[in-house]
Coordinates of C-alpha atoms in Angstrom, one line a residue:
Chain A
M1074 CA -25.6 -10.1 16.9
D1075 CA -26.9 -11.4 19.9
Q1076 CA -27.6 -9.4 22.7
P1077 CA -25.4 -9.7 25.4
Q1078 CA -27.1 -10.9 29.1
S1079 CA -24.4 -9.2 30.8
D1080 CA -20.8 -8.4 30.6
T1081 CA -19.3 -11.4 31.7
E1082 CA -21.4 -13.5 29.0
L1083 CA -20.9 -10.6 26.3
K1084 CA -16.9 -11.7 26.8
T1085 CA -17.3 -15.3 26.4
D1086 CA -19.5 -14.3 23.1
R1087 CA -16.8 -12.4 21.9
S1088 CA -13.8 -14.7 22.6
R1089 CA -15.9 -17.4 20.9
L1090 CA -16.3 -15.2 18.2
R1091 CA -13.0 -14.1 17.9
R1092 CA -12.5 -17.7 17.3
A1093 CA -15.0 -18.2 14.8
H1094 CA -14.0 -15.3 12.5
E1095 CA -10.1 -16.9 12.6
K1096 CA -9.7 -20.0 12.5
G1097 CA -7.1 -22.9 11.4
A1098 CA -8.4 -25.4 9.0
Y1099 CA -6.6 -28.8 8.9
D1100 CA -9.0 -30.7 6.7
R1101 CA -8.3 -31.4 3.7
D1102 CA -11.1 -30.0 1.9
S1103 CA -10.2 -26.6 3.2
L1104 CA -6.7 -26.7 2.1
N1105 CA -8.1 -27.8 -1.4
A1106 CA -10.6 -25.1 -2.0
V1107 CA -7.8 -22.6 -1.3
L1108 CA -5.2 -24.3 -3.7
D1109 CA -8.0 -24.5 -6.1
A1110 CA -9.3 -20.9 -6.0
M1111 CA -6.0 -19.1 -6.5
P1112 CA -3.3 -20.5 -8.7
M1113 CA -0.7 -17.3 -7.7
C1114 CA 1.6 -19.0 -4.8
H1115 CA 4.7 -18.3 -2.7
I1116 CA 7.3 -20.7 -2.4
G1117 CA 9.7 -20.8 0.2
Y1118 CA 13.1 -22.2 -0.3
Q1119 CA 16.8 -22.1 0.8
I1120 CA 19.5 -21.1 -1.8
G1121 CA 22.9 -20.4 -1.2
G1122 CA 22.1 -20.7 2.2
K1123 CA 19.7 -18.1 2.4
P1124 CA 15.9 -18.2 2.4
S1125 CA 14.2 -16.8 -0.9
V1126 CA 10.8 -16.8 -2.2
L1127 CA 9.4 -17.6 -5.3
P1128 CA 6.2 -16.0 -6.8
T1129 CA 5.2 -18.8 -9.5
L1130 CA 1.9 -20.6 -10.4
Q1131 CA 0.8 -23.7 -8.8
W1132 CA -2.0 -26.3 -9.7
R1133 CA -3.2 -29.5 -7.6
E1134 CA -4.0 -32.6 -8.7
G1135 CA -5.5 -35.1 -6.1
N1136 CA -3.1 -35.4 -3.4
H1137 CA -0.2 -33.0 -4.6
V1138 CA 0.5 -29.6 -5.7
Y1139 CA 2.2 -28.8 -8.4
W1140 CA 4.8 -25.8 -10.5
H1141 CA 6.6 -25.5 -13.1
G1142 CA 9.6 -23.5 -14.3
S1143 CA 12.4 -23.1 -16.8
S1144 CA 14.4 -26.2 -16.8
A1145 CA 17.6 -23.6 -16.2
S1146 CA 15.8 -22.0 -13.6
R1147 CA 18.2 -21.7 -10.9
A1148 CA 15.1 -21.6 -8.1
L1149 CA 13.6 -24.9 -8.9
R1150 CA 16.6 -27.0 -9.1
A1151 CA 17.4 -25.6 -5.5
M1152 CA 14.0 -26.8 -4.4
V1153 CA 14.1 -30.2 -5.7
G1154 CA 14.3 -33.0 -2.9
A1155 CA 14.9 -29.8 -0.6
D1156 CA 12.3 -28.7 2.0
V1157 CA 10.1 -25.9 1.0
C1158 CA 7.2 -24.2 2.0
V1159 CA 4.3 -23.3 -0.5
T1160 CA 2.2 -20.3 0.5
V1161 CA -1.0 -19.2 -1.3
T1162 CA -2.9 -16.3 0.0
M1163 CA -5.9 -14.2 -1.2
L1164 CA -7.2 -11.0 0.3
D1165 CA -10.6 -10.9 1.1
G1166 CA -11.4 -7.5 2.9
Y1167 CA -9.7 -5.0 5.5
V1168 CA -11.1 -5.3 8.4
L1169 CA -11.5 -2.1 10.5
A1170 CA -11.8 -2.3 13.9
R1171 CA -12.2 0.7 16.6
S1172 CA -8.5 0.4 17.6
A1173 CA -5.6 0.4 15.8
F1174 CA -4.9 -2.7 17.6
H1175 CA -7.3 -4.9 16.3
H1176 CA -7.3 -3.8 12.8
S1177 CA -6.9 -7.1 10.7
V1178 CA -6.9 -8.4 7.0
N1179 CA -10.1 -11.3 6.0
H1180 CA -8.0 -13.5 4.3
R1181 CA -7.9 -17.4 2.8
S1182 CA -4.4 -18.7 3.1
A1183 CA -2.9 -22.3 2.8
M1184 CA 0.6 -23.4 3.7
I1185 CA 1.8 -26.7 2.5
F1186 CA 5.2 -28.3 4.0
G1187 CA 7.4 -31.1 2.1
R1188 CA 9.9 -31.9 -0.2
P1189 CA 9.3 -31.6 -4.1
E1190 CA 10.7 -34.0 -6.9
K1191 CA 10.8 -33.8 -10.2
V1192 CA 8.9 -35.0 -13.1
T1193 CA 11.0 -36.9 -14.9
D1194 CA 9.2 -39.6 -17.6
T1195 CA 8.4 -36.7 -20.5
A1196 CA 4.7 -38.0 -21.1
A1197 CA 3.9 -37.4 -17.6
K1198 CA 5.2 -34.0 -17.8
E1199 CA 3.4 -33.1 -21.0
K1200 CA 0.0 -34.8 -19.4
H1201 CA 0.5 -31.9 -15.8
L1202 CA 1.2 -29.1 -18.4
K1203 CA -2.0 -29.8 -20.1
T1204 CA -3.8 -30.3 -16.7
M1205 CA -2.3 -26.8 -15.6
V1206 CA -3.3 -25.1 -19.0
D1207 CA -6.9 -26.9 -18.5
Q1208 CA -7.5 -25.8 -14.6
V1209 CA -5.9 -21.8 -15.3
F1210 CA -7.3 -21.4 -19.1
P1211 CA -10.4 -24.2 -19.3
G1212 CA -10.9 -25.0 -22.8
R1213 CA -7.8 -22.8 -24.4
W1214 CA -5.9 -26.3 -24.8
E1215 CA -7.5 -27.4 -28.1
D1216 CA -7.5 -24.0 -29.7
L1217 CA -2.9 -23.8 -29.1
R1218 CA -0.7 -24.9 -31.3
P1219 CA 0.6 -28.3 -30.2
M1220 CA 3.7 -28.1 -27.6
T1221 CA 7.2 -29.3 -29.0
S1222 CA 9.1 -31.8 -27.6
Q1223 CA 12.0 -28.9 -27.3
E1224 CA 9.3 -26.8 -25.0
V1225 CA 8.7 -30.2 -22.8
K1226 CA 12.1 -30.6 -22.4
A1227 CA 12.7 -26.8 -21.6
T1228 CA 10.2 -27.4 -18.8
S1229 CA 10.8 -28.7 -15.2
V1230 CA 7.8 -30.0 -13.3
L1231 CA 8.0 -30.2 -9.6
R1232 CA 5.5 -32.2 -7.6
M1233 CA 4.7 -32.2 -3.8
P1234 CA 2.6 -34.4 -1.7
I1235 CA -0.1 -32.4 0.4
T1236 CA 0.6 -34.1 3.7
E1237 CA 1.9 -31.5 6.2
G1238 CA -0.2 -28.1 6.0
A1239 CA -3.0 -26.0 7.1
A1240 CA -5.7 -23.5 5.9
K1241 CA -6.0 -20.5 7.8
I1242 CA -9.3 -18.2 7.2
R1243 CA -10.6 -14.7 8.7
S1244 CA -14.0 -13.4 7.8
G1245 CA -16.4 -11.2 9.0
P1246 CA -16.7 -7.8 11.2
P1247 CA -13.9 -6.7 13.6
V1248 CA -13.8 -8.1 16.8
D1249 CA -13.1 -5.1 19.4
D1250 CA -12.5 -4.9 23.2
D1251 CA -15.7 -5.2 24.6
E1252 CA -15.5 -1.8 26.3
D1253 CA -14.5 -0.2 22.9
Y1254 CA -17.9 -1.3 21.4
E1255 CA -19.7 1.5 22.9
L1256 CA -17.4 4.0 21.4
P1257 CA -19.0 6.5 18.3
I1258 CA -16.4 5.0 15.5
W1259 CA -17.7 3.1 12.4
A1260 CA -15.8 -0.1 12.7
G1261 CA -16.7 -2.6 9.7
V1262 CA -15.1 -4.4 6.5
V1263 CA -13.6 -3.0 3.7
P1264 CA -14.2 -5.9 1.1
M1265 CA -11.7 -6.3 -2.0
S1266 CA -11.6 -8.9 -4.4
L1267 CA -9.7 -9.8 -7.5
Q1268 CA -11.4 -9.2 -10.5
L1269 CA -10.9 -9.9 -14.1
H1270 CA -11.5 -7.6 -16.7
A1271 CA -12.4 -7.6 -20.7
P1272 CA -9.8 -9.2 -22.4
E1273 CA -7.5 -7.1 -24.3
P1274 CA -6.6 -8.6 -28.0
D1275 CA -2.7 -8.8 -29.1
P1276 CA -2.6 -6.2 -31.9
A1277 CA -0.5 -8.3 -33.7
N1278 CA -3.7 -11.1 -33.7
Q1279 CA -4.6 -12.7 -37.4
Q1280 CA -7.6 -10.1 -38.6
G1281 CA -10.9 -11.1 -37.8
L1282 CA -10.4 -13.5 -35.4
V1283 CA -13.1 -13.6 -32.9
M1284 CA -12.7 -13.9 -28.8
P1285 CA -12.9 -17.5 -28.3
D1286 CA -16.2 -18.6 -25.4
H1287 CA -13.3 -20.2 -23.1
L1288 CA -12.0 -16.8 -22.1
S1289 CA -15.2 -16.4 -19.7
R1290 CA -14.3 -19.8 -18.0
I1291 CA -11.4 -18.2 -16.7
R1292 CA -12.0 -18.0 -12.6
I1293 CA -9.6 -16.3 -9.8
G1294 CA -9.8 -15.8 -6.3
Chain B
M1170 CA 3.5 -2.9 -34.0
D1171 CA 6.0 -2.2 -36.9
Q1172 CA 5.9 -4.1 -39.9
P1173 CA 8.8 -6.2 -40.0
Q1174 CA 11.1 -5.9 -43.1
S1175 CA 12.2 -9.9 -43.5
D1176 CA 12.2 -12.7 -41.1
T1177 CA 15.6 -12.1 -39.6
E1178 CA 14.5 -8.3 -38.5
L1179 CA 11.3 -9.9 -37.1
K1180 CA 13.1 -11.7 -35.0
T1181 CA 15.2 -9.3 -33.7
D1182 CA 12.2 -7.0 -33.0
R1183 CA 10.3 -9.5 -31.4
S1184 CA 13.3 -10.5 -29.1
R1185 CA 13.8 -6.7 -28.2
L1186 CA 10.0 -6.8 -27.7
R1187 CA 10.2 -10.0 -25.0
R1188 CA 12.8 -7.9 -22.8
A1189 CA 10.7 -4.8 -22.9
H1190 CA 8.0 -7.0 -21.5
E1191 CA 9.3 -8.6 -19.3
K1192 CA 12.4 -6.7 -17.3
G1193 CA 14.1 -6.8 -14.0
A1194 CA 14.8 -3.1 -12.2
Y1195 CA 17.2 -2.5 -10.0
D1196 CA 16.6 1.1 -9.5
R1197 CA 15.0 2.7 -5.9
D1198 CA 12.2 3.8 -7.3
S1199 CA 10.7 1.1 -9.0
L1200 CA 11.3 -1.2 -6.0
N1201 CA 9.7 1.6 -3.8
A1202 CA 6.6 1.9 -6.4
V1203 CA 5.7 -1.6 -5.7
L1204 CA 6.2 -1.7 -1.6
D1205 CA 4.3 1.6 -1.7
A1206 CA 1.4 -0.3 -3.8
M1207 CA 0.5 -3.4 -1.9
P1208 CA 1.1 -4.0 1.9
M1209 CA 0.4 -7.5 1.3
C1210 CA 3.8 -9.3 1.1
H1211 CA 5.2 -13.0 2.0
I1212 CA 8.4 -13.1 4.1
G1213 CA 10.8 -16.2 3.6
Y1214 CA 12.5 -17.2 6.4
Q1215 CA 14.0 -20.4 8.4
I1216 CA 12.4 -21.4 11.4
G1217 CA 13.4 -25.6 12.9
G1218 CA 15.9 -25.5 10.5
K1219 CA 13.4 -25.4 7.4
P1220 CA 12.0 -22.8 4.9
S1221 CA 8.6 -21.0 5.9
V1222 CA 6.7 -18.2 4.6
L1223 CA 4.6 -15.9 6.5
P1224 CA 2.0 -13.8 4.5
T1225 CA 1.6 -10.4 6.4
L1226 CA 1.5 -6.5 5.7
Q1227 CA 4.4 -4.6 5.1
W1228 CA 5.1 -0.6 4.5
R1229 CA 7.9 1.2 3.8
E1230 CA 9.2 4.6 5.3
G1231 CA 12.2 5.7 3.8
N1232 CA 15.1 3.3 3.3
H1233 CA 13.5 0.8 5.6
V1234 CA 10.2 -1.8 5.0
Y1235 CA 8.7 -2.9 8.1
W1236 CA 6.5 -5.3 9.2
H1237 CA 4.7 -6.3 13.0
G1238 CA 2.6 -9.1 14.4
S1239 CA 2.1 -10.6 18.0
S1240 CA 5.0 -10.1 20.3
A1241 CA 4.6 -13.9 21.0
S1242 CA 4.9 -14.9 17.4
R1243 CA 7.5 -17.4 16.9
A1244 CA 7.7 -16.4 13.2
L1245 CA 8.6 -12.9 14.0
R1246 CA 11.2 -14.0 16.7
A1247 CA 12.7 -16.5 14.3
M1248 CA 13.3 -13.4 11.5
V1249 CA 15.3 -10.7 14.1
G1250 CA 18.8 -11.2 13.1
A1251 CA 18.4 -13.7 10.6
D1252 CA 18.0 -13.9 6.9
V1253 CA 14.9 -13.4 5.3
C1254 CA 13.4 -12.5 2.2
V1255 CA 10.4 -10.3 1.6
T1256 CA 8.1 -10.6 -1.3
V1257 CA 5.2 -8.7 -3.0
T1258 CA 3.7 -9.4 -5.5
M1259 CA 1.0 -8.4 -7.4
L1260 CA -1.1 -9.9 -10.4
D1261 CA -2.0 -7.9 -13.2
G1262 CA -3.3 -10.3 -16.0
Y1263 CA -3.2 -13.4 -17.6
V1264 CA -1.2 -13.5 -21.0
L1265 CA -2.8 -16.0 -23.4
A1266 CA -0.4 -16.8 -26.2
R1267 CA -0.7 -19.3 -29.2
S1268 CA 1.3 -21.8 -27.5
A1269 CA 1.0 -23.3 -24.0
F1270 CA 5.0 -22.4 -23.9
H1271 CA 4.7 -18.8 -23.9
H1272 CA 1.3 -18.3 -22.1
S1273 CA 2.5 -16.0 -19.0
V1274 CA 1.3 -13.7 -16.3
N1275 CA 1.2 -9.7 -15.8
H1276 CA 2.7 -8.7 -12.9
R1277 CA 4.5 -6.3 -10.4
S1278 CA 7.0 -7.7 -7.7
A1279 CA 9.5 -7.0 -5.7
M1280 CA 12.0 -9.1 -3.7
I1281 CA 14.4 -7.9 -0.8
F1282 CA 16.5 -9.8 1.4
G1283 CA 18.4 -8.5 4.5
R1284 CA 18.3 -8.9 8.3
P1285 CA 15.8 -7.7 10.0
E1286 CA 16.1 -6.0 13.4
K1287 CA 13.3 -5.7 16.1
V1288 CA 12.4 -1.8 16.8
T1289 CA 12.9 -1.9 20.6
D1290 CA 12.2 2.1 21.6
T1291 CA 8.7 2.1 22.8
A1292 CA 7.9 5.6 21.6
A1293 CA 9.5 4.8 18.0
K1294 CA 7.3 1.3 18.1
E1295 CA 4.5 3.6 18.6
K1296 CA 5.6 5.8 16.1
H1297 CA 6.0 3.4 13.6
L1298 CA 2.7 1.6 14.1
K1299 CA 0.7 4.9 13.5
T1300 CA 2.6 5.5 10.0
M1301 CA 1.4 2.0 9.2
V1302 CA -2.4 2.6 9.8
D1303 CA -1.7 6.2 8.3
Q1304 CA -0.2 4.3 5.3
V1305 CA -2.6 1.7 5.2
F1306 CA -5.9 3.4 6.0
P1307 CA -5.2 6.9 5.6
G1308 CA -7.1 9.1 7.9
R1309 CA -8.4 6.7 10.0
W1310 CA -5.9 7.0 13.5
E1311 CA -7.3 10.2 14.4
D1312 CA -10.5 8.4 14.8
L1313 CA -9.7 5.5 16.6
R1314 CA -9.5 4.6 20.4
P1315 CA -5.6 5.6 21.3
M1316 CA -3.5 2.7 21.7
T1317 CA -2.6 1.7 24.9
S1318 CA 1.1 0.6 26.5
Q1319 CA 0.0 -2.7 26.8
E1320 CA -0.7 -3.0 23.5
V1321 CA 2.4 -1.4 22.0
K1322 CA 4.1 -4.4 24.2
A1323 CA 1.9 -7.4 22.6
T1324 CA 3.2 -6.2 19.3
S1325 CA 6.9 -6.3 17.9
V1326 CA 7.8 -4.2 15.0
L1327 CA 10.7 -5.7 12.6
R1328 CA 12.5 -3.7 10.1
M1329 CA 15.0 -4.0 7.5
P1330 CA 17.2 -1.8 5.1
I1331 CA 16.4 -2.1 1.5
T1332 CA 19.8 -2.9 0.4
E1333 CA 19.6 -5.9 -1.6
G1334 CA 16.7 -6.5 -3.8
A1335 CA 14.8 -5.9 -7.5
A1336 CA 11.8 -5.3 -8.7
K1337 CA 10.5 -7.6 -11.7
I1338 CA 7.6 -6.2 -14.1
R1339 CA 6.0 -7.9 -16.9
S1340 CA 3.2 -6.0 -19.0
G1341 CA 1.6 -6.0 -22.4
P1342 CA 0.4 -8.9 -24.8
P1343 CA 2.0 -12.2 -25.6
V1344 CA 5.5 -12.6 -26.9
D1345 CA 5.2 -15.8 -29.6
D1346 CA 7.5 -17.6 -31.5
D1347 CA 7.8 -15.9 -34.8
E1348 CA 6.0 -18.2 -36.6
D1349 CA 3.2 -18.9 -34.7
Y1350 CA 1.9 -15.0 -35.4
E1351 CA 0.4 -16.5 -38.7
L1352 CA -1.9 -19.2 -36.9
P1353 CA -5.6 -18.0 -36.8
I1354 CA -5.5 -18.3 -32.5
W1355 CA -6.8 -15.3 -30.6
A1356 CA -3.8 -14.5 -28.3
G1357 CA -4.3 -11.8 -25.7
V1358 CA -4.1 -10.8 -22.0
V1359 CA -7.3 -11.1 -19.7
P1360 CA -6.6 -8.2 -17.0
M1361 CA -7.0 -8.7 -13.2
S1362 CA -6.8 -6.1 -10.3
L1363 CA -7.6 -6.3 -7.0
Q1364 CA -10.9 -4.1 -6.3
L1365 CA -12.1 -2.7 -3.4
H1366 CA -16.0 -2.8 -2.8
A1367 CA -18.5 -0.8 -0.7
P1368 CA -17.8 -1.0 3.0
E1369 CA -19.8 -3.1 5.3
P1370 CA -20.9 -1.3 8.7
D1371 CA -19.9 -4.1 11.5
P1372 CA -24.1 -4.6 12.8
A1373 CA -22.5 -3.6 16.4
N1374 CA -21.9 -0.1 15.5
Q1375 CA -23.4 2.2 17.1
Q1376 CA -26.5 3.9 15.8
G1377 CA -26.3 6.8 14.0
L1378 CA -23.3 6.5 12.8
V1379 CA -22.0 7.2 9.5
M1380 CA -19.6 6.2 7.2
P1381 CA -16.2 8.4 7.6
D1382 CA -14.8 10.1 4.5
H1383 CA -11.6 8.5 5.2
L1384 CA -12.9 5.0 4.0
S1385 CA -12.2 6.4 0.3
R1386 CA -8.9 7.0 0.4
I1387 CA -8.0 3.5 1.1
R1388 CA -5.8 2.5 -2.6
I1389 CA -4.7 -1.1 -3.2
G1390 CA -2.4 -2.3 -5.9

């Protein structure tokens, strides 16, 4: 950190720093980077006249975000053509400041607003579901028992254009009140990240099956 | 896994298994366990006539869930007295089945519906904010520069009774269609968890400050 020349300059520097540490990003690339890093999302929608939040997986294809679920899902049916908010959040660390007030959370988040539509064409639906598997479990699709037409029918795929939204990112150390930097209080960041662990084979696997290489291609966060 | 005696029995067993792996829990203890493990939540609410989702931290005190934010926050002001949905989700693993259709996600989630109220009493507000710090950063409060009355004033605390909601938990291996278990396809779980990493001291810390013991008491997930 640069040494301040005076108290006034320090204040200016710190306030610039604060902005640098937490910023909204309205460009497509920042938004896409968050969506592509984390399939887990929370979708806000109205059902029965009240707000509800559905945790589910999203995936992106170009300028659209997609999600899927059971064709019987009341939640998905309530979303089609209605206003929704798709939010993706990754926790990157706890930010421990010198005062309770300036404690914070390092994070990357994306929020998209819009009205989803249902993918009605069966072939298109199947293609999008394959794309989802390819993105979340790269290389796995080819190993799987092929999808049946009943399974495609039982699945709804929703898609929404990415037109209104923003990413928000906070990173780096705490930003404290200027006078608090002189206090003998330890401040810093406790980083955190979602970690994948060693795969656990299904006890019902056929004997002698080896763990496929594609498992090592799974990424999250 | 028990060996089935017949195809019919296998079907029965597997369907019981499916229920056992993904279940809703309507008891308070299951709900509390999710809330207490993960402060990160997503709150669905209406603003400008449209659904929005706010990622923030929640904490529980007895039969109430709490969250806070800037007194100037439009989101928090829109929530007071209105219907909201507080959702907490932890990802525990990717579930890789023998068909794309039965791929799933091991998770623990909680969803609470209700109408939050604002904590208006200043002393109560301060007490709740201390409780939040004690829960998220155990042992840290005593080390901090005390909260000022301006900081308490600049902070809104919302609380909502835990009366309507449910927890949902999925764990364990995939549940495939009966006939798919004979396929030579590797199935299993790729576990995941949010991990804390070595604390990173603020470069602006006073010289000679040692890392406080209480950092090792932070838990998440």
